[in-house]
PDB file of C-alpha atoms in Angstrom:
ATOM      1  CA  MET A   1     -11.691 -13.378 -16.073  1.00 88.00           C
ATOM      2  CA  ILE A   2     -14.569 -10.830 -15.298  1.00 93.00           C
ATOM      3  CA  ASN A   3     -14.247  -7.030 -15.121  1.00 94.00           C
ATOM      4  CA  LYS A   4     -14.648  -5.617 -11.440  1.00 96.00           C
ATOM      5  CA  LEU A   5     -17.283  -2.987 -12.602  1.00 95.00           C
ATOM      6  CA  THR A   6     -19.373  -5.812 -14.148  1.00 95.00           C
ATOM      7  CA  ILE A   7     -19.266  -7.574 -10.852  1.00 96.00           C
ATOM      8  CA  GLN A   8     -20.177  -4.700  -8.779  1.00 96.00           C
ATOM      9  CA  SER A   9     -22.942  -3.656 -11.251  1.00 96.00           C
ATOM     10  CA  ILE A  10     -24.291  -7.247 -10.908  1.00 97.00           C
ATOM     11  CA  ILE A  11     -24.159  -6.989  -7.076  1.00 97.00           C
ATOM     12  CA  ASN A  12     -25.771  -3.498  -6.807  1.00 97.00           C
ATOM     13  CA  LYS A  13     -28.611  -4.638  -8.944  1.00 97.00           C
ATOM     14  CA  TYR A  14     -29.860  -7.391  -6.397  1.00 97.00           C
ATOM     15  CA  TYR A  15     -28.185  -5.916  -3.217  1.00 97.00           C
ATOM     16  CA  LEU A  16     -30.518  -2.834  -2.914  1.00 96.00           C
ATOM     17  CA  GLY A  17     -28.832  -2.085   0.305  1.00 94.00           C
ATOM     18  CA  THR A  18     -30.605  -5.008   2.108  1.00 94.00           C
ATOM     19  CA  ASN A  19     -30.534  -8.344   0.438  1.00 95.00           C
ATOM     20  CA  GLU A  20     -27.405  -9.765   1.866  1.00 95.00           C
ATOM     21  CA  SER A  21     -28.097 -13.487   1.429  1.00 96.00           C
ATOM     22  CA  VAL A  22     -28.590 -15.038  -2.051  1.00 97.00           C
ATOM     23  CA  LYS A  23     -27.552 -18.096  -4.272  1.00 96.00           C
ATOM     24  CA  TRP A  24     -25.444 -17.386  -7.276  1.00 97.00           C
ATOM     25  CA  VAL A  25     -26.508 -20.173  -9.790  1.00 96.00           C
ATOM     26  CA  ILE A  26     -23.809 -20.542 -12.591  1.00 96.00           C
ATOM     27  CA  LYS A  27     -24.661 -22.948 -15.392  1.00 96.00           C
ATOM     28  CA  ASP A  28     -23.126 -22.684 -19.100  1.00 96.00           C
ATOM     29  CA  ASN A  29     -21.399 -19.599 -18.256  1.00 94.00           C
ATOM     30  CA  ALA A  30     -24.299 -17.577 -17.384  1.00 97.00           C
ATOM     31  CA  LEU A  31     -25.002 -16.265 -13.704  1.00 97.00           C
ATOM     32  CA  ASN A  32     -28.720 -16.103 -12.565  1.00 97.00           C
ATOM     33  CA  ILE A  33     -29.411 -14.466  -9.014  1.00 98.00           C
ATOM     34  CA  ASP A  34     -33.072 -14.719  -7.673  1.00 97.00           C
ATOM     35  CA  PHE A  35     -33.672 -12.540  -4.687  1.00 97.00           C
ATOM     36  CA  MET A  36     -36.350 -10.992  -2.219  1.00 96.00           C
ATOM     37  CA  THR A  37     -36.020  -8.181   0.089  1.00 94.00           C
ATOM     38  CA  PRO A  38     -36.322  -8.866   3.621  1.00 93.00           C
ATOM     39  CA  THR A  39     -39.791  -7.058   3.799  1.00 91.00           C
ATOM     40  CA  LYS A  40     -40.925  -9.149   0.771  1.00 92.00           C
ATOM     41  CA  ASP A  41     -42.099  -6.285  -1.098  1.00 93.00           C
ATOM     42  CA  VAL A  42     -39.701  -6.757  -3.890  1.00 96.00           C
ATOM     43  CA  ILE A  43     -38.814  -9.930  -5.719  1.00 97.00           C
ATOM     44  CA  GLY A  44     -36.366 -10.066  -8.827  1.00 97.00           C
ATOM     45  CA  SER A  45     -33.835 -11.383 -10.573  1.00 97.00           C
ATOM     46  CA  VAL A  46     -30.453 -10.473 -12.105  1.00 98.00           C
ATOM     47  CA  ILE A  47     -28.929 -12.360 -15.222  1.00 98.00           C
ATOM     48  CA  CYS A  48     -25.432 -12.131 -16.656  1.00 97.00           C
ATOM     49  CA  ASP A  49     -25.085 -14.184 -19.822  1.00 96.00           C
ATOM     50  CA  ASP A  50     -21.215 -14.100 -19.892  1.00 94.00           C
ATOM     51  CA  PHE A  51     -19.913 -15.306 -16.391  1.00 94.00           C
ATOM     52  CA  LYS A  52     -17.000 -17.732 -16.969  1.00 91.00           C
ATOM     53  CA  LEU A  53     -17.064 -19.877 -14.049  1.00 93.00           C
ATOM     54  CA  GLU A  54     -17.811 -23.813 -13.757  1.00 93.00           C
ATOM     55  CA  ASP A  55     -21.497 -24.688 -13.116  1.00 94.00           C
ATOM     56  CA  CYS A  56     -22.235 -24.417  -9.357  1.00 94.00           C
ATOM     57  CA  LYS A  57     -24.389 -22.871  -6.784  1.00 94.00           C
ATOM     58  CA  LEU A  58     -22.639 -20.437  -4.471  1.00 96.00           C
ATOM     59  CA  ALA A  59     -24.340 -19.343  -1.094  1.00 96.00           C
ATOM     60  CA  ILE A  60     -23.396 -15.737  -0.596  1.00 96.00           C
ATOM     61  CA  TYR A  61     -24.447 -15.036   3.025  1.00 95.00           C
ATOM     62  CA  ASP A  62     -22.722 -11.357   3.413  1.00 96.00           C
ATOM     63  CA  THR A  63     -23.162  -9.536   0.109  1.00 97.00           C
ATOM     64  CA  LYS A  64     -21.788  -6.304   1.803  1.00 96.00           C
ATOM     65  CA  LYS A  65     -18.800  -7.912   2.804  1.00 96.00           C
ATOM     66  CA  LEU A  66     -18.211  -9.456  -0.561  1.00 97.00           C
ATOM     67  CA  ASN A  67     -18.714  -6.050  -2.216  1.00 96.00           C
ATOM     68  CA  SER A  68     -16.047  -4.546   0.153  1.00 96.00           C
ATOM     69  CA  LEU A  69     -13.479  -7.103  -1.026  1.00 96.00           C
ATOM     70  CA  ILE A  70     -14.036  -6.618  -4.481  1.00 96.00           C
ATOM     71  CA  SER A  71     -13.798  -2.969  -4.183  1.00 96.00           C
ATOM     72  CA  ILE A  72     -10.157  -2.835  -3.280  1.00 96.00           C
ATOM     73  CA  CYS A  73      -9.309  -4.892  -6.655  1.00 95.00           C
ATOM     74  CA  ASN A  74      -9.044  -3.206 -10.116  1.00 94.00           C
ATOM     75  CA  GLY A  75      -9.565  -4.039 -13.670  1.00 95.00           C
ATOM     76  CA  ASP A  76     -10.112  -7.757 -14.609  1.00 95.00           C
ATOM     77  CA  LEU A  77     -10.541 -10.335 -11.755  1.00 96.00           C
ATOM     78  CA  LEU A  78      -9.779 -14.175 -11.741  1.00 96.00           C
ATOM     79  CA  LEU A  79     -12.642 -15.888  -9.931  1.00 96.00           C
ATOM     80  CA  GLU A  80     -11.636 -19.588  -8.593  1.00 96.00           C
ATOM     81  CA  LEU A  81     -13.646 -22.059  -6.310  1.00 96.00           C
ATOM     82  CA  GLU A  82     -12.634 -24.261  -3.474  1.00 95.00           C
ATOM     83  CA  LYS A  83     -14.853 -26.933  -2.064  1.00 91.00           C
ATOM     84  CA  ASN A  84     -15.234 -29.608   0.528  1.00 91.00           C
ATOM     85  CA  GLY A  85     -16.769 -32.565  -0.730  1.00 87.00           C
ATOM     86  CA  SER A  86     -19.914 -31.181  -2.750  1.00 86.00           C
ATOM     87  CA  ILE A  87     -20.050 -27.914  -0.661  1.00 89.00           C
ATOM     88  CA  TYR A  88     -18.412 -24.940  -2.196  1.00 94.00           C
ATOM     89  CA  THR A  89     -16.475 -23.273   0.685  1.00 95.00           C
ATOM     90  CA  LYS A  90     -14.423 -20.294  -0.760  1.00 96.00           C
ATOM     91  CA  LEU A  91     -14.576 -18.042  -3.586  1.00 97.00           C
ATOM     92  CA  LYS A  92     -11.000 -16.581  -4.601  1.00 96.00           C
ATOM     93  CA  ILE A  93     -10.745 -13.444  -6.147  1.00 97.00           C
ATOM     94  CA  SER A  94      -7.563 -12.245  -7.554  1.00 96.00           C
ATOM     95  CA  ASP A  95      -6.204  -9.346  -9.807  1.00 94.00           C
ATOM     96  CA  LEU A  96      -2.604  -8.311 -10.507  1.00 94.00           C
ATOM     97  CA  ASN A  97      -1.816  -7.083  -6.879  1.00 94.00           C
ATOM     98  CA  PHE A  98      -4.514  -8.749  -4.605  1.00 96.00           C
ATOM     99  CA  ASN A  99      -5.476 -12.443  -3.647  1.00 96.00           C
ATOM    100  CA  LEU A 100      -8.619 -12.438  -1.830  1.00 96.00           C
ATOM    101  CA  ASN A 101     -10.718 -15.364  -0.183  1.00 97.00           C
ATOM    102  CA  TYR A 102     -14.369 -14.740   0.467  1.00 97.00           C
ATOM    103  CA  ALA A 103     -15.910 -17.483   2.534  1.00 97.00           C
ATOM    104  CA  LEU A 104     -19.220 -19.252   1.050  1.00 96.00           C
ATOM    105  CA  SER A 105     -22.011 -20.332   3.333  1.00 94.00           C
ATOM    106  CA  ASP A 106     -24.168 -23.354   3.440  1.00 90.00           C
ATOM    107  CA  PRO A 107     -26.985 -22.956   0.599  1.00 88.00           C
ATOM    108  CA  LEU A 108     -29.370 -24.223   3.253  1.00 88.00           C
ATOM    109  CA  LEU A 109     -28.910 -21.116   5.008  1.00 89.00           C
ATOM    110  CA  ILE A 110     -30.166 -18.863   2.288  1.00 92.00           C
ATOM    111  CA  ASN A 111     -34.091 -18.279   2.314  1.00 89.00           C
ATOM    112  CA  LYS A 112     -36.135 -19.458  -0.479  1.00 92.00           C
ATOM    113  CA  VAL A 113     -37.330 -16.751  -2.849  1.00 93.00           C
ATOM    114  CA  GLY A 114     -41.035 -16.320  -3.190  1.00 89.00           C
ATOM    115  CA  GLU A 115     -42.859 -16.635  -6.607  1.00 89.00           C
ATOM    116  CA  VAL A 116     -44.767 -13.811  -8.380  1.00 89.00           C
ATOM    117  CA  ASN A 117     -48.007 -14.512 -10.314  1.00 86.00           C
ATOM    118  CA  GLU A 118     -48.024 -12.639 -13.528  1.00 80.00           C
ATOM    119  CA  ALA A 119     -50.629 -10.037 -13.481  1.00 87.00           C
ATOM    120  CA  GLU A 120     -52.684  -8.282 -16.246  1.00 94.00           C
ATOM    121  CA  TRP A 121     -50.631  -4.914 -17.088  1.00 95.00           C
ATOM    122  CA  VAL A 122     -52.491  -1.932 -17.905  1.00 96.00           C
ATOM    123  CA  VAL A 123     -49.641   0.375 -18.036  1.00 96.00           C
ATOM    124  CA  GLU A 124     -46.393  -0.144 -20.231  1.00 96.00           C
ATOM    125  CA  LEU A 125     -44.073   2.579 -20.232  1.00 97.00           C
ATOM    126  CA  ASP A 126     -40.335   2.834 -21.686  1.00 97.00           C
ATOM    127  CA  LEU A 127     -38.316   4.768 -19.334  1.00 97.00           C
ATOM    128  CA  THR A 128     -35.588   6.574 -21.064  1.00 96.00           C
ATOM    129  CA  GLN A 129     -32.173   7.427 -19.332  1.00 97.00           C
ATOM    130  CA  GLU A 130     -33.434  10.998 -19.046  1.00 97.00           C
ATOM    131  CA  ASP A 131     -36.660   9.761 -17.209  1.00 97.00           C
ATOM    132  CA  VAL A 132     -34.526   7.683 -14.761  1.00 97.00           C
ATOM    133  CA  ASP A 133     -32.384  10.535 -13.884  1.00 97.00           C
ATOM    134  CA  ASN A 134     -35.357  12.935 -13.528  1.00 97.00           C
ATOM    135  CA  ILE A 135     -37.203  10.500 -11.264  1.00 96.00           C
ATOM    136  CA  ILE A 136     -34.153   9.916  -9.248  1.00 96.00           C
ATOM    137  CA  LYS A 137     -33.629  13.763  -8.896  1.00 96.00           C
ATOM    138  CA  ALA A 138     -37.325  14.172  -7.818  1.00 94.00           C
ATOM    139  CA  LYS A 139     -37.279  11.701  -5.076  1.00 94.00           C
ATOM    140  CA  SER A 140     -33.648  12.912  -3.852  1.00 94.00           C
ATOM    141  CA  ALA A 141     -35.253  16.587  -3.323  1.00 93.00           C
ATOM    142  CA  LEU A 142     -37.734  14.845  -0.829  1.00 88.00           C
ATOM    143  CA  VAL A 143     -35.434  12.773   1.076  1.00 84.00           C
ATOM    144  CA  GLN A 144     -37.394  12.278   4.256  1.00 82.00           C
ATOM    145  CA  ILE A 145     -40.691  11.455   2.564  1.00 84.00           C
ATOM    146  CA  ASP A 146     -41.167   7.836   1.267  1.00 88.00           C
ATOM    147  CA  ASN A 147     -44.164   8.183  -0.304  1.00 90.00           C
ATOM    148  CA  MET A 148     -44.880   7.922  -3.869  1.00 93.00           C
ATOM    149  CA  LEU A 149     -48.411   7.924  -5.614  1.00 94.00           C
ATOM    150  CA  VAL A 150     -48.370   6.606  -9.059  1.00 95.00           C
ATOM    151  CA  THR A 151     -51.417   7.942 -10.988  1.00 95.00           C
ATOM    152  CA  THR A 152     -52.903   7.485 -14.657  1.00 95.00           C
ATOM    153  CA  THR A 153     -54.542  10.576 -16.089  1.00 93.00           C
ATOM    154  CA  THR A 154     -54.620  12.662 -19.161  1.00 90.00           C
ATOM    155  CA  ASN A 155     -52.622  15.833 -19.971  1.00 88.00           C
ATOM    156  CA  LEU A 156     -53.633  19.114 -21.470  1.00 85.00           C
ATOM    157  CA  ASP A 157     -53.924  17.416 -24.966  1.00 87.00           C
ATOM    158  CA  ASN A 158     -56.056  14.656 -23.719  1.00 87.00           C
ATOM    159  CA  GLU A 159     -53.655  12.050 -24.033  1.00 90.00           C
ATOM    160  CA  ASN A 160     -53.232   9.237 -21.250  1.00 93.00           C
ATOM    161  CA  VAL A 161     -50.069   9.681 -19.232  1.00 94.00           C
ATOM    162  CA  VAL A 162     -48.526   8.358 -15.993  1.00 95.00           C
ATOM    163  CA  GLU A 163     -47.742  10.786 -12.945  1.00 95.00           C
ATOM    164  CA  PHE A 164     -45.242  10.058 -10.450  1.00 95.00           C
ATOM    165  CA  VAL A 165     -46.252  11.994  -7.418  1.00 93.00           C
ATOM    166  CA  PHE A 166     -43.743  12.387  -4.582  1.00 92.00           C
ATOM    167  CA  GLY A 167     -44.743  13.664  -1.300  1.00 86.00           C
ATOM    168  CA  ASP A 168     -48.322  14.744  -0.280  1.00 68.00           C
ATOM    169  CA  GLU A 169     -50.794  14.512  -3.193  1.00 57.00           C
ATOM    170  CA  SER A 170     -53.196  17.122  -1.680  1.00 59.00           C
ATOM    171  CA  GLY A 171     -52.914  20.016   0.820  1.00 59.00           C
ATOM    172  CA  HIS A 172     -50.100  22.527   1.247  1.00 57.00           C
ATOM    173  CA  ASN A 173     -47.167  19.987   1.876  1.00 76.00           C
ATOM    174  CA  ASN A 174     -44.230  19.565  -0.506  1.00 85.00           C
ATOM    175  CA  LYS A 175     -44.878  17.747  -3.685  1.00 90.00           C
ATOM    176  CA  ILE A 176     -43.054  16.930  -6.806  1.00 92.00           C
ATOM    177  CA  THR A 177     -44.965  15.509  -9.961  1.00 93.00           C
ATOM    178  CA  TYR A 178     -43.247  13.944 -12.821  1.00 95.00           C
ATOM    179  CA  GLN A 179     -45.238  12.899 -16.055  1.00 95.00           C
ATOM    180  CA  VAL A 180     -44.297   9.996 -18.498  1.00 95.00           C
ATOM    181  CA  SER A 181     -46.409   8.950 -21.545  1.00 94.00           C
ATOM    182  CA  GLY A 182     -46.698   5.420 -22.752  1.00 94.00           C
ATOM    183  CA  ASP A 183     -49.256   2.525 -23.542  1.00 95.00           C
ATOM    184  CA  ILE A 184     -51.858   3.038 -20.850  1.00 94.00           C
ATOM    185  CA  LYS A 185     -54.878   1.225 -21.094  1.00 93.00           C
ATOM    186  CA  GLU A 186     -56.776   2.457 -17.910  1.00 90.00           C
ATOM    187  CA  THR A 187     -57.008   5.675 -16.331  1.00 89.00           C
ATOM    188  CA  ASN A 188     -57.963   7.032 -12.734  1.00 90.00           C
ATOM    189  CA  ILE A 189     -55.619   4.398 -10.995  1.00 93.00           C
ATOM    190  CA  LYS A 190     -53.945   5.703  -7.853  1.00 94.00           C
ATOM    191  CA  LEU A 191     -51.321   3.422  -6.339  1.00 95.00           C
ATOM    192  CA  PRO A 192     -49.007   4.250  -3.383  1.00 95.00           C
ATOM    193  CA  PHE A 193     -45.630   2.775  -3.571  1.00 95.00           C
ATOM    194  CA  ASN A 194     -42.398   3.085  -1.428  1.00 94.00           C
ATOM    195  CA  SER A 195     -40.251   5.925  -3.038  1.00 94.00           C
ATOM    196  CA  ASP A 196     -37.047   4.835  -1.243  1.00 95.00           C
ATOM    197  CA  THR A 197     -37.283   1.436  -2.734  1.00 96.00           C
ATOM    198  CA  PHE A 198     -38.096   2.777  -6.274  1.00 97.00           C
ATOM    199  CA  LYS A 199     -35.186   5.110  -6.046  1.00 97.00           C
ATOM    200  CA  THR A 200     -32.964   2.562  -4.904  1.00 97.00           C
ATOM    201  CA  ILE A 201     -33.885   0.251  -7.871  1.00 98.00           C
ATOM    202  CA  LEU A 202     -33.416   2.982 -10.527  1.00 97.00           C
ATOM    203  CA  GLN A 203     -30.136   3.982  -8.754  1.00 97.00           C
ATOM    204  CA  ALA A 204     -28.922   0.355  -9.193  1.00 97.00           C
ATOM    205  CA  ASN A 205     -29.819   0.476 -12.751  1.00 97.00           C
ATOM    206  CA  LYS A 206     -28.468   3.766 -13.806  1.00 95.00           C
ATOM    207  CA  ASP A 207     -25.902   2.279 -16.099  1.00 94.00           C
ATOM    208  CA  MET A 208     -28.616   0.475 -18.115  1.00 95.00           C
ATOM    209  CA  GLY A 209     -29.629   3.101 -20.408  1.00 95.00           C
ATOM    210  CA  GLY A 210     -33.181   3.319 -19.350  1.00 95.00           C
ATOM    211  CA  GLY A 211     -35.723   0.369 -18.859  1.00 97.00           C
ATOM    212  CA  LYS A 212     -39.691  -0.739 -18.932  1.00 97.00           C
ATOM    213  CA  LEU A 213     -42.194  -0.164 -16.394  1.00 98.00           C
ATOM    214  CA  LEU A 214     -45.379  -2.222 -16.199  1.00 97.00           C
ATOM    215  CA  LEU A 215     -48.200  -1.593 -13.995  1.00 96.00           C
ATOM    216  CA  SER A 216     -51.341  -3.566 -12.857  1.00 96.00           C
ATOM    217  CA  SER A 217     -54.412  -2.136 -11.468  1.00 93.00           C
ATOM    218  CA  MET A 218     -54.155  -4.657  -8.511  1.00 92.00           C
ATOM    219  CA  GLY A 219     -51.039  -2.831  -7.197  1.00 93.00           C
ATOM    220  CA  LEU A 220     -48.120  -4.753  -8.714  1.00 96.00           C
ATOM    221  CA  MET A 221     -45.313  -2.868 -10.583  1.00 97.00           C
ATOM    222  CA  ARG A 222     -42.611  -4.588 -12.914  1.00 97.00           C
ATOM    223  CA  LEU A 223     -39.350  -3.060 -13.803  1.00 98.00           C
ATOM    224  CA  ASP A 224     -37.169  -4.504 -16.421  1.00 98.00           C
ATOM    225  CA  PHE A 225     -33.684  -3.258 -17.408  1.00 98.00           C
ATOM    226  CA  ASN A 226     -31.535  -4.929 -20.159  1.00 96.00           C
ATOM    227  CA  LEU A 227     -28.146  -4.015 -21.609  1.00 93.00           C
ATOM    228  CA  GLU A 228     -24.995  -5.800 -23.129  1.00 90.00           C
ATOM    229  CA  GLY A 229     -25.608  -9.267 -21.477  1.00 93.00           C
ATOM    230  CA  ILE A 230     -26.885  -8.132 -18.226  1.00 96.00           C
ATOM    231  CA  SER A 231     -30.634  -8.069 -17.451  1.00 97.00           C
ATOM    232  CA  SER A 232     -32.657  -7.337 -14.018  1.00 98.00           C
ATOM    233  CA  ASN A 233     -36.156  -7.353 -13.314  1.00 97.00           C
ATOM    234  CA  TYR A 234     -38.220  -6.536 -10.178  1.00 98.00           C
ATOM    235  CA  PHE A 235     -41.697  -6.993  -8.988  1.00 97.00           C
ATOM    236  CA  MET A 236     -42.617  -4.326  -6.519  1.00 97.00           C
ATOM    237  CA  VAL A 237     -46.053  -4.539  -4.393  1.00 95.00           C
ATOM    238  CA  ARG A 238     -47.845  -1.417  -3.481  1.00 95.00           C
ATOM    239  CA  LYS A 239     -47.746  -0.074  -0.019  1.00 90.00           C
ATOM    240  CA  ALA A 240     -50.437  -1.183   2.329  1.00 82.00           C
ATOM    241  CA  GLU A 241     -51.093   2.137   3.809  1.00 63.00           C
ATOM    242  CA  THR A 242     -50.405   5.599   2.592  1.00 51.00           C
ATOM    243  CA  GLU A 243     -50.673   9.112   3.914  1.00 50.00           C
ATOM    244  CA  PHE A 244     -51.893  10.652   0.686  1.00 45.00           C
TER     245      PHE A 244
END
């Protein structure tokens, strides 16, 4: 048995509104899901240490449909599998009232997830729950703008800080800047990222109590979240072009 809210939380962390097709890999009652966005600008994984199901690889082709099925259930869910030969064909989901069947796909139809070469991180930030909430608010105030500039600079006390700049950095256009302190080894970095994608990742991990952000000067961002047996991590590449 696994709680409905736990499954939905796991799905939200990899789905991000676009990642429909993934493999659920269960081994020794632990679930691992690797994923890559269709635009290939984000690669990540979600791990749940307590996912009681037989060892298997499940091809989830339509995550949105699976999430819709789970949404009508309540409380703890019983997950069972049906297979034809060596191929798993159905994921059966049931609670006290509903019995649902989700059709599994052929694993060969799921695209392979790319690999990420570890970078030299020059910025390490501990994002508190308040930071996560505030950054989401900042982006939400500029809904139609997908620009976000991440810069390293110094504050009035001559301390190294990171600034998240939403909107146009210069000129008279709308702009919101949010500042976070941390372990910052290099200043004068200016890297553009997609603010919609960044917000979606933070929104999917609002239940994690905060997280960690790492940044390389070459344009790679890493986000890590970990709470109560569930962990998620994301590698996000900078935007190729920017209007800043």
